[in-house]
Tab-separated table of C-alpha atoms in Angstrom:
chain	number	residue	atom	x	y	z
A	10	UNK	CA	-29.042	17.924	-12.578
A	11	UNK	CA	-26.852	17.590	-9.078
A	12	UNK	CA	-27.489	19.993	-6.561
A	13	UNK	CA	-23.746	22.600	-6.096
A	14	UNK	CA	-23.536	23.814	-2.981
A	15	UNK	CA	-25.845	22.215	-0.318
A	16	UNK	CA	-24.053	23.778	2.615
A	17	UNK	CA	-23.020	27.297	1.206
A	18	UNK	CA	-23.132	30.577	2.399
A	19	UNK	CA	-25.990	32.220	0.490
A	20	UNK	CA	-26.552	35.638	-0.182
A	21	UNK	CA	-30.091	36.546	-0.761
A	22	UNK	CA	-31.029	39.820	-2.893
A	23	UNK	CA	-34.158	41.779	-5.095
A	24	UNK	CA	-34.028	41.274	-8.506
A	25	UNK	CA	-32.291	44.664	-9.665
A	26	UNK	CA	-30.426	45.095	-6.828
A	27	UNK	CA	-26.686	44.775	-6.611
A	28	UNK	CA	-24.943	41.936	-5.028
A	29	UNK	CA	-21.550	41.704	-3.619
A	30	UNK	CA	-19.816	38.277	-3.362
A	31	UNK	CA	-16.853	37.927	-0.506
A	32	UNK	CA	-13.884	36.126	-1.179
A	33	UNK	CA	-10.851	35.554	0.871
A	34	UNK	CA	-7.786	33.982	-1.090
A	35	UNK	CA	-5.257	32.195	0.743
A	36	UNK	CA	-1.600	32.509	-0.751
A	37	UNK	CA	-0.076	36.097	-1.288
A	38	UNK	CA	1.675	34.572	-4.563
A	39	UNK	CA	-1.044	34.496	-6.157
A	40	UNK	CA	-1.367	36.717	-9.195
A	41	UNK	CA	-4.469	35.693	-11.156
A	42	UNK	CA	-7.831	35.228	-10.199
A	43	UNK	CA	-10.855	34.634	-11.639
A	44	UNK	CA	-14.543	34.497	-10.778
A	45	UNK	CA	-16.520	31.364	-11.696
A	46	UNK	CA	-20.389	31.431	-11.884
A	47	UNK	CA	-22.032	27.628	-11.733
A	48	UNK	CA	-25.721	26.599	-12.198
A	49	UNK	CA	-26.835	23.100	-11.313
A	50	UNK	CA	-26.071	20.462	-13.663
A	51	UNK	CA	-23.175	22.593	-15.316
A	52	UNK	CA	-19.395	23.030	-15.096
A	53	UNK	CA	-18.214	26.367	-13.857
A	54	UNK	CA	-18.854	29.753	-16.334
A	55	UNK	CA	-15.830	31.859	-16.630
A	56	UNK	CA	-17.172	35.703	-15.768
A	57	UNK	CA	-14.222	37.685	-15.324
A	58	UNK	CA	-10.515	37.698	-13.988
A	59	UNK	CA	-8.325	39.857	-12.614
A	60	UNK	CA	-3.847	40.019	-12.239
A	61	UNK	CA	-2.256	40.818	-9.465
A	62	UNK	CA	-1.219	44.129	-10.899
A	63	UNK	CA	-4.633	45.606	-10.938
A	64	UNK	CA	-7.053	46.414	-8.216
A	65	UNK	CA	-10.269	46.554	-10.258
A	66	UNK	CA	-11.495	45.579	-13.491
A	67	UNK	CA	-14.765	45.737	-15.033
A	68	UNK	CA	-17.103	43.980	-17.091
A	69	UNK	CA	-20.444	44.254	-18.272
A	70	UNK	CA	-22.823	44.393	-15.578
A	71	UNK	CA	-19.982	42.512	-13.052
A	72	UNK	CA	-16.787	44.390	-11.573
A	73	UNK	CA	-14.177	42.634	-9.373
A	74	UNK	CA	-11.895	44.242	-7.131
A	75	UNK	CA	-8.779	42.933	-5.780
A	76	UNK	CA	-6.983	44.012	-2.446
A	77	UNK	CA	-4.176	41.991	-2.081
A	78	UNK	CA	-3.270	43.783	1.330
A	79	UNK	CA	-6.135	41.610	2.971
A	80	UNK	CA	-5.816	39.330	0.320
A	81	UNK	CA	-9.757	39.830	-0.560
A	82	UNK	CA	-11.402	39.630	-3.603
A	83	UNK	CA	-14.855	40.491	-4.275
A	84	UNK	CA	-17.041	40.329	-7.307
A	85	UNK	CA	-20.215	43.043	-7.957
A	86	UNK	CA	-23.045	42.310	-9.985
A	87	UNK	CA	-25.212	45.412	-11.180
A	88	UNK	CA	-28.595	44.787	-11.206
A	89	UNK	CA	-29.325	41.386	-9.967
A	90	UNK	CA	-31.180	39.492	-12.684
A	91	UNK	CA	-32.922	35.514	-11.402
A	92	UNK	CA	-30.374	34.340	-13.823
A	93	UNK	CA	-27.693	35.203	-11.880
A	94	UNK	CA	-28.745	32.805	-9.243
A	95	UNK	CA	-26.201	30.171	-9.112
A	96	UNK	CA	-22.919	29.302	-7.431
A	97	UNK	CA	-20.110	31.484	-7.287
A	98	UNK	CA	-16.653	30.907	-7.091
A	99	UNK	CA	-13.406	32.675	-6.606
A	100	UNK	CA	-10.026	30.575	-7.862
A	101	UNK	CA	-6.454	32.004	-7.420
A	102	UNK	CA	-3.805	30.774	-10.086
A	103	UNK	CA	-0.125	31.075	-8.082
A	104	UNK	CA	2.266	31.818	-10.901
A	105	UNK	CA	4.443	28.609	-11.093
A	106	UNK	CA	3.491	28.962	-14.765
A	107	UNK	CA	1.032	25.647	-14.549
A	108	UNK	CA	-1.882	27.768	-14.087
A	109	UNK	CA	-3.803	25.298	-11.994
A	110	UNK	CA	-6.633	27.389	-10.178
A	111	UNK	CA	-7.342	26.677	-6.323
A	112	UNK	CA	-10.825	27.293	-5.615
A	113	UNK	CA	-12.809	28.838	-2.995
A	114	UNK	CA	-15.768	27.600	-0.941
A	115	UNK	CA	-18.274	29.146	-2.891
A	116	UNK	CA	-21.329	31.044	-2.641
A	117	UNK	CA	-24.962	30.581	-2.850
A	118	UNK	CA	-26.362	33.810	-4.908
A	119	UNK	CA	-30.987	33.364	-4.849
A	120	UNK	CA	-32.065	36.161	-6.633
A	121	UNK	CA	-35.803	36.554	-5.508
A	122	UNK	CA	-38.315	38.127	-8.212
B	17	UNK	CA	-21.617	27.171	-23.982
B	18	UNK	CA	-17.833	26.682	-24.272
B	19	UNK	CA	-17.155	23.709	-26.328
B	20	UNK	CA	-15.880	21.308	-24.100
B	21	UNK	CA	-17.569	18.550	-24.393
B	22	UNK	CA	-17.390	15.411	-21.461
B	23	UNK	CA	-18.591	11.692	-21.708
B	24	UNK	CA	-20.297	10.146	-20.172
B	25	UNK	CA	-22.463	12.617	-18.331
B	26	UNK	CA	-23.117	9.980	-15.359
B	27	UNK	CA	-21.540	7.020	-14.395
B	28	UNK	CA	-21.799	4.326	-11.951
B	29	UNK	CA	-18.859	1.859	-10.538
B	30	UNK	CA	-18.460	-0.360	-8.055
B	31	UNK	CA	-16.083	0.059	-5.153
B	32	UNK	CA	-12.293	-1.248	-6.387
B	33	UNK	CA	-13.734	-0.914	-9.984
B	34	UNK	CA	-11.945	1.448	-12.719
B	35	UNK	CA	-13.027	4.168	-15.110
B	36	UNK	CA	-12.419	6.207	-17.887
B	37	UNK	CA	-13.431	9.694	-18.060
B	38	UNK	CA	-13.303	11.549	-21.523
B	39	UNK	CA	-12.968	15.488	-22.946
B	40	UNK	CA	-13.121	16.488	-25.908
B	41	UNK	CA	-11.297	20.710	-25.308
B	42	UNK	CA	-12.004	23.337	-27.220
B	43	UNK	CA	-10.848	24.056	-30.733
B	44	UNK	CA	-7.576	25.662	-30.567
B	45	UNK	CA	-6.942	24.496	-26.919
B	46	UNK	CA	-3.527	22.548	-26.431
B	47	UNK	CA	-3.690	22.588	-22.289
B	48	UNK	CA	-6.423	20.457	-20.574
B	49	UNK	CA	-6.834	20.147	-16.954
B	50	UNK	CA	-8.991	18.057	-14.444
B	51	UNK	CA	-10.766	18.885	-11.426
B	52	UNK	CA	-12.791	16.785	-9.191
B	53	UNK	CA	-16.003	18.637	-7.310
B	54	UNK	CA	-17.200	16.878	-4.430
B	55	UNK	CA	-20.993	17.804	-3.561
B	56	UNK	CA	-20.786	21.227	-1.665
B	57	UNK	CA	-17.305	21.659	-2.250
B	58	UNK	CA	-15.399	23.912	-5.087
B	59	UNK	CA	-13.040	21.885	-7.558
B	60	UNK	CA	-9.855	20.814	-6.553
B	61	UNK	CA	-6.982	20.553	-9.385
B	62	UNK	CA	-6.060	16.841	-10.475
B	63	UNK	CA	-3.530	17.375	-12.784
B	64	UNK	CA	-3.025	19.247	-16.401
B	65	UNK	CA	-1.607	18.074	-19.591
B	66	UNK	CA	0.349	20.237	-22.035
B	67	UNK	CA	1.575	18.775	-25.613
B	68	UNK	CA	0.593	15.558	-23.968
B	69	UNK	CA	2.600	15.221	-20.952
B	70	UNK	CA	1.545	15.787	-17.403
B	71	UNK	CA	3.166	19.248	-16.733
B	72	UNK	CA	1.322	19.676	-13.197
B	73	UNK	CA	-0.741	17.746	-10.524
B	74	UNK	CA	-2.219	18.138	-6.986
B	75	UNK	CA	-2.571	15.948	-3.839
B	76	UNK	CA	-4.198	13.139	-5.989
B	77	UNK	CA	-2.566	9.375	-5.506
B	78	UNK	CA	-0.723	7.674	-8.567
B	79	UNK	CA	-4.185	5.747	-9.464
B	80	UNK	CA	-5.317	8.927	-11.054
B	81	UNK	CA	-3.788	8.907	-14.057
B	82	UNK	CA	-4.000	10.789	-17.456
B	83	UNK	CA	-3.902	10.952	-20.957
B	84	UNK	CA	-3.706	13.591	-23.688
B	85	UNK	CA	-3.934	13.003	-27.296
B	86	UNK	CA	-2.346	14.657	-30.422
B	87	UNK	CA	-6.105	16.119	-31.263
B	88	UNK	CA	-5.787	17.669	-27.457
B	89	UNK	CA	-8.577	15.312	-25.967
B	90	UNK	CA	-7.906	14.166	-22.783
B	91	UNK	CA	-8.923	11.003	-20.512
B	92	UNK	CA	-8.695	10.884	-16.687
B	93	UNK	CA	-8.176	7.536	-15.283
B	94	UNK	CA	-9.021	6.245	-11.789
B	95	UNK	CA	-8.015	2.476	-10.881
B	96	UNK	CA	-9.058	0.906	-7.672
B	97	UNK	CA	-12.190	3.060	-6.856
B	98	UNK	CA	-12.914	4.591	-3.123
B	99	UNK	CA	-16.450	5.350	-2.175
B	100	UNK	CA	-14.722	8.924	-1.603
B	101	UNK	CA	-14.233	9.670	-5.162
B	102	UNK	CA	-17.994	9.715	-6.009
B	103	UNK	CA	-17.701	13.508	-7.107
B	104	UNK	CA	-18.109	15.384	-10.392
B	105	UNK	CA	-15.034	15.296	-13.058
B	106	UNK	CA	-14.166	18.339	-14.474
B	107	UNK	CA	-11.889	18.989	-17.347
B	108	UNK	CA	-11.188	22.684	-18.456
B	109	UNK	CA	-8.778	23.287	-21.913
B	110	UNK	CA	-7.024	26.618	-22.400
B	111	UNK	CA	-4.897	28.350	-25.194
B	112	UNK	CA	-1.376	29.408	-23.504
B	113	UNK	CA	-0.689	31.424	-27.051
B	114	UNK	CA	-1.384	35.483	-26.292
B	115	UNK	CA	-2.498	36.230	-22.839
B	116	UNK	CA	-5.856	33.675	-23.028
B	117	UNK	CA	-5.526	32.253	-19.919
B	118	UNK	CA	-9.042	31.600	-18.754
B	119	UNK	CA	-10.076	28.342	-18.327
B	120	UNK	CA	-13.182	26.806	-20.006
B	121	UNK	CA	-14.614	23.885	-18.340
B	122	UNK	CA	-17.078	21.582	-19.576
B	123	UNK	CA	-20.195	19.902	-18.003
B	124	UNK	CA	-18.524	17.318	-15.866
B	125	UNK	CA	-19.063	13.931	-15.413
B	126	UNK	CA	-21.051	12.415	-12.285
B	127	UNK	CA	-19.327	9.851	-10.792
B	128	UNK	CA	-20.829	7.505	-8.371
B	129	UNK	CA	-19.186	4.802	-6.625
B	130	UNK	CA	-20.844	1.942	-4.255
């Protein structure tokens, strides 16, 4: 399949560590966001969102935090498994009621065995 | 996998050329939106669709154009292909009923133009 991401930041980590993925959003109006995970040759996996309202929410094995003061998001990943390697994305929805997501950069997660 | 389904999977056009890109959304999805992906580069929102009208759209030019049928399948349309719209097409369907407001995207469709 294509190749996501040539030119991405990548964070490298163990397998069974815990990773930490960055993102900075860019308009304070935002009030949804949601973390996309994307392997090569795929569309973007929904793993877990997050309203404005809230300033962490949990999933299984993944927990996003939200601090709209810096207007940073980041997304944690318990125990690093190699198929977690992929592309990560964060995407901000501003609530116009459209819900058409504005995506970040992305990031480059290798999980080394 | 989320069952959205896109055809074709690759395609290849000629400069000035146009195309048809297809998505079938998933079952009980009546909003579909498109993205385009350019190689290293997140997607960027083309427009969306609701009950078959265009209810939203980025900073794409008129010759991207949409459709969205009663079944909620969608078609993106591109006349009058630029070498800078080789990218992926994404389309994504979601339920606006309850508070389902992820997006599901499906496997995209490879553009290449030369």
């Amino acid at each position: 399949g294509e190749s996501v991401g040539l030119h991405l930041p990548t964070l490298s980590v163990q397998e069974g560590d815990n990773s930490i993925i960055n993102c900075a959003y860019s308009n304070s109006a935002s009030d949804y966001f949601i973390w996309y995970k994307q392997e090569s040759g795929k569309g973007p996996q929904f793993i877990i969102d997050i309203r404005s309202n809230m300033d962490k929410r949990q999933g299984q094995r993944v927990t996003v935090l939200l601090n709209k003061t810096v207007k940073h998001l980041s997304l944690q990943i318990a125990a690093t498994q190699p198929g977690d390697s992929a592309v990560y994305f964060c995407a901000e929805n501003i609530g116009t009621g459209r819900r058409a997501l504005t995506f970040g950069s992305g990031t480059r997660l290798q999980v080394q065995p | 996998e989320t069952g959205v389904t896109q055809s074709p999977t690759h395609l290849i056009k000629t400069r000035g050329q146009q195309v048809t890109l297809r998505c079938s959304s998933q079952s009980g999805h009546n909003t579909v939106s498109w993205y385009q992906q350019a190689l290293g580069q997140g997607p960027q929102f083309i427009f969306q669709y609701y009950r078959e009208e265009e209810n939203g759209r980025g900073n794409f030019p008129p010759r991207f154009s949409g459709l969205q049928f009663p079944n909620y399948s969608s078609e993106l349309n591109v006349n009058a292909l630029e070498l800078d719209d080789s990218a992926l097409y994404l389309c994504a369907s979601r339920s606006t009923s309850g508070t389902a407001y992820e997006q599901y995207f499906g496997p995209g469709t490879r553009l290449t133009v030369t």
